[in-house]
Short mmCIF file of N, CA and C in Angstrom, two decimals:
data_model
loop_
_atom_site.label_atom_id
_atom_site.label_comp_id
_atom_site.label_asym_id
_atom_site.label_seq_id
_atom_site.Cartn_x
_atom_site.Cartn_y
_atom_site.Cartn_z
N MET A 8 4.49 -0.09 -24.13
CA MET A 8 5.47 -0.45 -23.05
C MET A 8 4.72 0.04 -21.49
N VAL A 9 4.16 1.31 -21.63
CA VAL A 9 3.57 1.57 -20.31
C VAL A 9 2.47 0.68 -20.02
N SER A 10 1.74 0.15 -20.95
CA SER A 10 0.64 -0.62 -20.54
C SER A 10 1.34 -2.18 -19.83
N GLN A 11 2.61 -2.56 -20.15
CA GLN A 11 2.82 -3.64 -19.75
C GLN A 11 3.52 -3.39 -18.50
N SER A 12 4.21 -2.03 -18.08
CA SER A 12 4.66 -1.61 -16.94
C SER A 12 3.43 -1.40 -15.86
N LEU A 13 2.23 -1.04 -16.30
CA LEU A 13 1.23 -0.67 -15.36
C LEU A 13 0.67 -2.39 -15.07
N ALA A 14 0.71 -3.39 -15.97
CA ALA A 14 0.43 -4.83 -15.47
C ALA A 14 1.25 -5.14 -14.62
N VAL A 15 2.65 -5.09 -14.84
CA VAL A 15 3.51 -5.43 -14.06
C VAL A 15 3.42 -5.00 -12.49
N LEU A 16 3.24 -3.50 -12.49
CA LEU A 16 2.79 -2.75 -11.23
C LEU A 16 1.64 -3.36 -10.37
N GLN A 17 0.69 -3.75 -11.18
CA GLN A 17 -0.84 -4.20 -10.40
C GLN A 17 -0.23 -5.53 -9.83
N GLU A 18 0.42 -6.47 -10.77
CA GLU A 18 0.62 -7.76 -10.33
C GLU A 18 1.52 -7.65 -8.87
N LEU A 19 2.67 -6.67 -8.96
CA LEU A 19 3.45 -6.66 -7.79
C LEU A 19 2.58 -6.12 -6.52
N GLY A 20 1.73 -5.13 -6.69
CA GLY A 20 0.98 -4.69 -5.66
C GLY A 20 -0.11 -5.70 -5.15
N ARG A 21 -0.69 -6.72 -6.06
CA ARG A 21 -1.44 -7.77 -5.55
C ARG A 21 -0.56 -8.83 -4.72
N GLY A 22 0.38 -9.07 -4.99
CA GLY A 22 1.27 -9.96 -4.12
C GLY A 22 1.76 -9.29 -3.09
N ALA A 23 2.28 -7.97 -2.83
CA ALA A 23 2.55 -7.26 -1.71
C ALA A 23 1.09 -7.24 -0.79
N GLN A 24 0.01 -7.16 -1.20
CA GLN A 24 -1.02 -6.95 -0.46
C GLN A 24 -1.33 -8.25 0.16
N LEU A 25 -1.23 -9.38 -0.39
CA LEU A 25 -1.54 -10.75 0.01
C LEU A 25 -0.40 -11.12 1.20
N VAL A 26 0.80 -11.02 0.91
CA VAL A 26 1.91 -11.20 1.88
C VAL A 26 1.72 -10.33 3.01
N SER A 27 1.45 -9.03 2.93
CA SER A 27 1.13 -8.03 4.04
C SER A 27 -0.21 -8.61 4.82
N LEU A 28 -1.33 -8.93 4.14
CA LEU A 28 -2.46 -9.48 4.73
C LEU A 28 -1.89 -10.71 5.78
N GLY A 29 -1.38 -11.57 5.02
CA GLY A 29 -0.88 -12.91 5.82
C GLY A 29 -0.07 -12.36 7.05
N ALA A 30 0.88 -11.40 6.92
CA ALA A 30 1.77 -11.04 8.14
C ALA A 30 0.95 -10.41 9.26
N SER A 31 -0.01 -9.65 8.76
CA SER A 31 -0.78 -8.92 9.67
C SER A 31 -1.81 -9.98 10.50
N ILE A 32 -2.10 -10.94 9.75
CA ILE A 32 -3.13 -11.96 10.31
C ILE A 32 -2.28 -12.71 11.27
N VAL A 33 -0.88 -12.89 10.76
CA VAL A 33 -0.10 -13.65 11.83
C VAL A 33 0.21 -12.82 13.33
N CYS A 34 0.10 -11.58 13.09
CA CYS A 34 0.59 -10.52 14.28
C CYS A 34 -0.76 -10.44 15.04
N ALA A 35 -1.99 -10.52 14.35
CA ALA A 35 -3.27 -10.35 15.06
C ALA A 35 -3.29 -11.42 16.03
N VAL A 36 -2.79 -12.52 15.71
CA VAL A 36 -3.24 -13.78 16.90
C VAL A 36 -2.72 -13.51 17.97
N PRO A 37 -1.32 -13.15 18.14
CA PRO A 37 -0.76 -13.16 19.72
C PRO A 37 -1.34 -11.53 20.18
N ALA A 38 -1.45 -10.42 19.43
CA ALA A 38 -2.43 -9.31 19.74
C ALA A 38 -3.52 -9.67 20.55
N THR A 39 -4.32 -10.57 19.78
CA THR A 39 -5.69 -11.02 20.37
C THR A 39 -5.63 -11.82 21.48
N LEU A 40 -4.69 -12.75 21.76
CA LEU A 40 -4.19 -13.49 22.71
C LEU A 40 -3.97 -12.60 24.01
N LEU A 41 -2.89 -11.91 23.77
CA LEU A 41 -2.37 -11.14 24.84
C LEU A 41 -3.26 -9.86 25.33
N ASP A 42 -4.00 -9.14 24.28
CA ASP A 42 -4.73 -7.91 24.75
C ASP A 42 -6.11 -7.99 24.37
N GLY A 43 -6.61 -9.10 23.98
CA GLY A 43 -8.17 -9.08 23.42
C GLY A 43 -8.33 -8.45 22.25
N GLY A 44 -9.55 -7.76 22.32
CA GLY A 44 -10.22 -7.32 21.16
C GLY A 44 -9.45 -5.88 20.83
N ARG A 45 -8.89 -5.39 21.88
CA ARG A 45 -8.09 -4.08 21.82
C ARG A 45 -6.91 -4.21 21.08
N GLY A 46 -6.16 -5.39 21.32
CA GLY A 46 -5.07 -5.63 20.41
C GLY A 46 -5.40 -6.02 19.12
N LEU A 47 -6.57 -6.56 18.86
CA LEU A 47 -6.91 -7.07 17.44
C LEU A 47 -7.21 -6.24 16.77
N LEU A 48 -7.87 -4.96 17.37
CA LEU A 48 -8.37 -3.66 16.57
C LEU A 48 -7.18 -2.85 16.07
N SER A 49 -6.18 -2.89 17.30
CA SER A 49 -4.90 -1.99 17.17
C SER A 49 -4.15 -2.54 15.95
N VAL A 50 -4.14 -3.89 15.87
CA VAL A 50 -3.30 -4.46 14.52
C VAL A 50 -4.07 -4.31 13.20
N ALA A 51 -5.33 -4.46 13.36
CA ALA A 51 -6.18 -4.13 11.97
C ALA A 51 -6.09 -2.79 11.49
N VAL A 52 -6.20 -1.73 12.65
CA VAL A 52 -6.22 -0.40 12.09
C VAL A 52 -5.01 0.02 11.56
N ALA A 53 -3.63 -0.46 12.15
CA ALA A 53 -2.41 -0.15 11.40
C ALA A 53 -2.19 -0.78 10.47
N ALA A 54 -2.56 -2.23 10.12
CA ALA A 54 -2.34 -2.90 8.90
C ALA A 54 -3.20 -2.05 7.76
N GLY A 55 -4.48 -1.59 8.23
CA GLY A 55 -5.31 -0.91 7.20
C GLY A 55 -4.77 0.24 6.76
N LEU A 56 -4.07 0.88 7.71
CA LEU A 56 -3.34 2.33 7.25
C LEU A 56 -2.19 2.06 6.50
N VAL A 57 -1.36 1.11 6.66
CA VAL A 57 -0.18 0.75 6.05
C VAL A 57 -0.48 0.42 4.72
N VAL A 58 -1.58 -0.49 4.30
CA VAL A 58 -2.07 -0.84 3.00
C VAL A 58 -2.51 0.11 2.32
N ALA A 59 -3.17 0.74 3.03
CA ALA A 59 -3.82 2.20 2.25
C ALA A 59 -2.80 3.20 1.61
N TYR A 60 -1.70 3.24 2.63
CA TYR A 60 -0.72 4.08 2.32
C TYR A 60 0.09 3.72 1.00
N PHE A 61 0.24 2.17 1.02
CA PHE A 61 0.98 1.53 -0.27
C PHE A 61 0.30 1.62 -1.43
N VAL A 62 -1.14 1.40 -1.18
CA VAL A 62 -2.04 1.03 -2.48
C VAL A 62 -2.05 2.43 -3.13
N SER A 63 -2.13 3.53 -2.09
CA SER A 63 -2.58 5.12 -2.89
C SER A 63 -1.14 5.30 -3.67
N GLY A 64 0.06 4.79 -3.08
CA GLY A 64 1.06 5.12 -3.80
C GLY A 64 1.25 4.31 -5.08
N GLN A 65 0.73 3.19 -5.12
CA GLN A 65 0.88 2.43 -6.27
C GLN A 65 0.10 3.08 -7.36
N LEU A 66 -1.39 3.66 -6.97
CA LEU A 66 -2.22 4.13 -7.86
C LEU A 66 -1.40 5.66 -8.35
N VAL A 67 -0.88 6.23 -7.54
CA VAL A 67 -0.11 7.38 -8.05
C VAL A 67 0.94 7.08 -8.98
N GLU A 68 1.83 6.01 -8.64
CA GLU A 68 3.13 5.55 -9.30
C GLU A 68 2.67 5.28 -10.95
N GLY A 69 1.30 4.29 -10.91
CA GLY A 69 0.53 4.20 -12.23
C GLY A 69 0.44 5.31 -13.09
N ALA A 70 0.03 6.38 -12.20
CA ALA A 70 -0.36 7.62 -13.28
C ALA A 70 1.00 8.20 -13.70
N ALA A 71 1.88 8.31 -12.57
CA ALA A 71 3.11 8.82 -13.07
C ALA A 71 3.80 8.22 -14.09
N LEU A 72 3.61 6.75 -14.26
CA LEU A 72 4.46 6.26 -15.48
C LEU A 72 3.91 6.43 -16.60
N GLN A 73 2.46 6.98 -16.75
CA GLN A 73 1.99 7.19 -17.96
C GLN A 73 2.62 8.74 -18.53
N MET A 74 3.00 9.44 -17.43
CA MET A 74 3.53 10.60 -17.85
C MET A 74 4.93 10.61 -18.44
N ALA A 75 5.77 9.81 -17.85
CA ALA A 75 6.95 9.42 -18.29
C ALA A 75 7.88 10.70 -18.41
N ASP A 76 7.80 11.68 -17.67
CA ASP A 76 8.76 12.93 -17.85
C ASP A 76 8.90 13.49 -16.29
N ARG A 77 9.35 14.86 -16.15
CA ARG A 77 9.44 15.35 -14.82
C ARG A 77 8.23 15.45 -14.04
N ASN A 78 7.22 15.79 -14.75
CA ASN A 78 5.82 15.79 -14.24
C ASN A 78 5.61 14.66 -13.49
N GLY A 79 6.01 13.70 -13.95
CA GLY A 79 5.46 12.23 -13.15
C GLY A 79 6.45 12.05 -11.94
N MET A 80 7.78 12.43 -11.87
CA MET A 80 8.55 12.40 -10.96
C MET A 80 7.95 13.04 -9.75
N THR A 81 7.78 14.49 -10.27
CA THR A 81 7.31 15.59 -9.34
C THR A 81 6.03 14.92 -8.39
N LEU A 82 4.76 14.39 -9.40
CA LEU A 82 3.79 13.86 -9.07
C LEU A 82 4.08 12.75 -8.05
N MET A 83 5.01 11.90 -8.30
CA MET A 83 5.23 10.80 -7.25
C MET A 83 5.83 11.47 -5.80
N LEU A 84 6.74 12.56 -6.03
CA LEU A 84 7.41 13.06 -4.91
C LEU A 84 6.38 13.63 -3.84
N ALA A 85 5.69 14.61 -4.65
CA ALA A 85 4.55 15.31 -3.85
C ALA A 85 3.32 14.16 -3.13
N SER A 86 3.22 13.03 -3.98
CA SER A 86 2.36 12.30 -3.44
C SER A 86 3.00 11.46 -2.18
N TYR A 87 4.16 11.34 -2.23
CA TYR A 87 4.84 10.74 -0.89
C TYR A 87 4.85 11.69 0.06
N ALA A 88 5.10 12.90 -0.05
CA ALA A 88 5.00 13.71 0.98
C ALA A 88 3.92 13.97 1.54
N GLY A 89 2.70 13.99 0.72
CA GLY A 89 1.43 14.00 1.31
C GLY A 89 0.93 12.81 1.82
N ARG A 90 1.27 11.74 1.67
CA ARG A 90 0.95 10.73 2.18
C ARG A 90 1.53 10.37 3.33
N VAL A 91 2.93 10.65 3.54
CA VAL A 91 3.66 10.64 4.88
C VAL A 91 2.95 11.54 6.03
N GLY A 92 2.82 12.78 5.40
CA GLY A 92 2.08 13.49 6.28
C GLY A 92 0.80 13.34 6.71
N LEU A 93 -0.18 12.55 6.06
CA LEU A 93 -1.33 12.35 6.23
C LEU A 93 -1.38 11.07 7.17
N VAL A 94 -0.42 10.46 7.04
CA VAL A 94 -0.47 9.06 7.96
C VAL A 94 0.10 9.71 9.33
N GLY A 95 0.80 10.55 9.35
CA GLY A 95 1.54 11.10 10.52
C GLY A 95 0.18 11.70 11.35
N LEU A 96 -0.33 12.63 10.56
CA LEU A 96 -1.52 13.33 11.21
C LEU A 96 -2.47 12.37 11.70
N ILE A 97 -3.08 11.35 11.09
CA ILE A 97 -3.99 10.39 11.49
C ILE A 97 -3.37 9.71 12.82
N LEU A 98 -2.15 9.15 12.69
CA LEU A 98 -1.56 8.53 14.05
C LEU A 98 -1.64 9.50 14.96
N TRP A 99 -1.39 10.80 14.91
CA TRP A 99 -1.16 11.84 15.94
C TRP A 99 -2.53 11.89 16.42
N TRP A 100 -3.69 12.09 15.56
CA TRP A 100 -5.10 12.43 16.03
C TRP A 100 -5.42 11.22 16.82
N ALA A 101 -5.11 10.05 16.22
CA ALA A 101 -5.57 8.87 16.98
C ALA A 101 -5.04 8.64 18.40
N MET A 102 -3.84 8.97 18.45
CA MET A 102 -3.16 8.63 19.95
C MET A 102 -3.46 9.84 20.61
N SER A 103 -3.79 11.01 20.21
CA SER A 103 -4.23 12.52 21.01
C SER A 103 -5.48 12.22 21.48
N THR A 104 -6.47 11.29 20.79
CA THR A 104 -7.81 11.75 21.19
C THR A 104 -8.05 10.58 22.13
N PRO A 105 -8.47 10.93 23.06
CA PRO A 105 -8.76 10.09 24.24
C PRO A 105 -9.67 8.82 23.88
N LEU A 106 -10.79 8.93 23.26
CA LEU A 106 -11.84 7.93 22.87
C LEU A 106 -11.04 6.91 22.15
N VAL A 107 -10.25 7.53 21.21
CA VAL A 107 -9.72 6.50 20.36
C VAL A 107 -8.30 5.95 20.87
N SER A 108 -7.23 6.52 21.49
CA SER A 108 -6.39 5.98 22.23
C SER A 108 -6.68 5.04 23.46
N GLY A 109 -7.92 5.45 23.84
CA GLY A 109 -8.21 4.40 24.86
C GLY A 109 -8.69 2.69 24.25
N ALA A 110 -9.19 2.85 22.89
CA ALA A 110 -9.33 1.78 22.32
C ALA A 110 -8.20 1.00 21.57
N LEU A 111 -7.12 1.92 21.34
CA LEU A 111 -6.20 1.19 20.75
C LEU A 111 -4.87 1.08 21.65
N SER A 112 -4.02 -0.19 21.44
CA SER A 112 -2.78 -0.22 22.31
C SER A 112 -1.79 0.41 21.01
N SER A 113 -1.01 1.33 21.85
CA SER A 113 0.05 2.00 20.88
C SER A 113 1.18 0.94 20.77
N THR A 114 1.36 -0.14 21.44
CA THR A 114 2.20 -1.03 21.31
C THR A 114 1.94 -1.87 20.19
N TRP A 115 0.60 -2.18 20.05
CA TRP A 115 0.02 -3.17 18.86
C TRP A 115 0.05 -2.23 17.73
N VAL A 116 -0.38 -1.17 17.95
CA VAL A 116 -0.51 -0.20 16.70
C VAL A 116 1.17 -0.14 16.01
N ALA A 117 2.13 0.11 16.88
CA ALA A 117 3.32 0.09 16.34
C ALA A 117 3.65 -1.24 15.57
N LEU A 118 3.37 -2.43 16.29
CA LEU A 118 3.70 -3.69 15.60
C LEU A 118 2.99 -4.29 14.53
N GLY A 119 1.91 -3.81 14.74
CA GLY A 119 1.00 -3.66 13.53
C GLY A 119 1.47 -3.23 12.05
N SER A 120 2.03 -1.95 12.59
CA SER A 120 2.37 -1.21 11.32
C SER A 120 3.80 -1.75 10.89
N LEU A 121 4.47 -2.17 11.69
CA LEU A 121 5.76 -2.76 11.43
C LEU A 121 5.83 -4.15 10.59
N VAL A 122 4.77 -4.94 11.04
CA VAL A 122 4.63 -6.17 10.66
C VAL A 122 3.87 -5.98 8.90
N ALA A 123 2.91 -5.17 8.94
CA ALA A 123 2.39 -5.07 7.64
C ALA A 123 3.42 -4.54 6.76
N LEU A 124 4.28 -3.61 7.17
CA LEU A 124 5.30 -2.82 6.45
C LEU A 124 6.39 -3.98 5.82
N VAL A 125 6.50 -4.73 6.68
CA VAL A 125 7.67 -5.64 6.58
C VAL A 125 7.03 -6.95 5.44
N GLY A 126 5.71 -6.86 5.78
CA GLY A 126 4.98 -7.95 4.82
C GLY A 126 5.03 -7.42 3.40
N TRP A 127 4.62 -6.25 3.32
CA TRP A 127 4.20 -5.44 1.86
C TRP A 127 5.72 -5.61 1.18
N LEU A 128 6.79 -5.09 2.22
CA LEU A 128 8.28 -5.26 1.43
C LEU A 128 8.58 -6.57 0.89
N THR A 129 8.38 -7.53 1.65
CA THR A 129 8.49 -9.01 1.42
C THR A 129 7.62 -9.19 0.46
N GLY A 130 6.52 -9.06 0.37
CA GLY A 130 5.97 -9.35 -0.87
C GLY A 130 6.17 -8.89 -2.18
N LEU A 131 7.06 -7.66 -2.05
CA LEU A 131 7.09 -7.03 -3.45
C LEU A 131 8.51 -7.72 -4.06
N VAL A 132 9.28 -7.86 -3.02
CA VAL A 132 10.64 -8.70 -3.26
C VAL A 132 10.35 -10.04 -3.82
N ILE A 133 9.34 -10.75 -3.28
CA ILE A 133 9.08 -12.01 -3.74
C ILE A 133 8.53 -11.96 -5.15
N TRP A 134 7.40 -10.96 -5.50
CA TRP A 134 7.16 -10.87 -6.89
C TRP A 134 7.82 -10.23 -7.80
N HIS A 135 8.82 -9.41 -7.20
CA HIS A 135 9.84 -8.99 -8.27
C HIS A 135 10.77 -10.07 -8.86
N SER A 136 11.05 -10.87 -7.81
CA SER A 136 11.97 -12.01 -8.26
C SER A 136 11.10 -12.87 -9.21
N ARG A 137 10.03 -12.96 -9.15
CA ARG A 137 9.53 -14.00 -10.17
C ARG A 137 8.69 -13.11 -11.44
N ALA A 138 8.65 -12.26 -11.26
CA ALA A 138 8.18 -11.09 -12.47
C ALA A 138 8.99 -11.13 -13.82
N ARG A 139 7.92 -11.02 -14.83
CA ARG A 139 8.65 -11.16 -16.33
C ARG A 139 8.67 -9.78 -17.00
N ILE A 140 9.80 -8.93 -16.45
CA ILE A 140 9.70 -7.62 -16.81
C ILE A 140 10.50 -7.40 -18.19
N PRO A 141 9.75 -6.92 -18.96
CA PRO A 141 10.44 -6.48 -20.49
C PRO A 141 11.73 -5.78 -20.42
N ILE A 142 12.99 -6.06 -20.82
CA ILE A 142 14.18 -5.31 -20.63
C ILE A 142 14.05 -4.19 -21.58
N TYR A 143 13.95 -4.37 -22.71
CA TYR A 143 13.92 -3.57 -23.86
C TYR A 143 12.67 -2.78 -24.27
N ASP A 144 12.61 -1.66 -24.85
CA ASP A 144 11.26 -1.05 -24.98
C ASP A 144 10.71 -1.99 -26.19
N ARG A 145 11.44 -2.21 -27.11
CA ARG A 145 10.72 -3.04 -28.38
C ARG A 145 11.87 -4.07 -28.73
N PRO A 146 11.44 -4.96 -29.39
CA PRO A 146 12.18 -5.82 -29.99
C PRO A 146 13.24 -5.51 -31.01
N TYR A 147 14.44 -5.98 -31.03
CA TYR A 147 15.11 -5.58 -32.25
C TYR A 147 14.90 -5.86 -33.29
N GLU A 148 15.21 -5.04 -34.29
CA GLU A 148 15.00 -5.15 -35.60
C GLU A 148 16.20 -4.49 -36.69
N ALA A 149 16.80 -5.68 -37.31
CA ALA A 149 17.85 -5.09 -38.08
C ALA A 149 17.60 -4.30 -38.99
N PRO A 150 18.53 -3.41 -39.33
CA PRO A 150 18.26 -2.32 -40.22
C PRO A 150 17.91 -2.86 -41.90
N SER A 151 17.16 -2.02 -42.23
CA SER A 151 16.86 -2.51 -43.66
C SER A 151 18.01 -2.91 -44.50
N GLY A 152 18.12 -3.87 -45.29
CA GLY A 152 19.37 -4.02 -46.34
C GLY A 152 20.24 -5.07 -45.56
N TRP A 153 19.97 -5.25 -44.40
CA TRP A 153 21.36 -6.01 -43.56
C TRP A 153 20.78 -7.85 -43.94
N ASP A 154 21.62 -8.59 -43.68
CA ASP A 154 21.39 -10.01 -43.94
C ASP A 154 20.58 -10.35 -42.71
N THR A 155 19.66 -11.08 -42.55
CA THR A 155 19.33 -11.56 -41.38
C THR A 155 19.46 -13.13 -41.18
#
């Protein structure tokens, strides 16, 4: 069952990456037209950060699925806290460093992050709606001696 869960998780992650990438490309077009290379770079950095956040979460979730106990949940929650903190530190550092903040537009970073996030979640919803996820751990077997 765990291997099936991991396969489904990987498929959902690929679908979410695809939709997130498509949404980010759509966002990059007006960013480039309105703000040139600065807008394009801002959207690309933001989208890369969002996708890295979610992909690392998928990797940890895959490891936690194999634990299937309280340790797995602890790992997932600790990973979430660490990833949120790391994203916050990266964005704080990027926007407070004059060299980096001069190369990025805070507006396009915010829009690029939001579009990549919505794209990822939309991809998950689309792929979840089409996924074939087994409901039971194993097929039903009648007790021995029962008529089948």
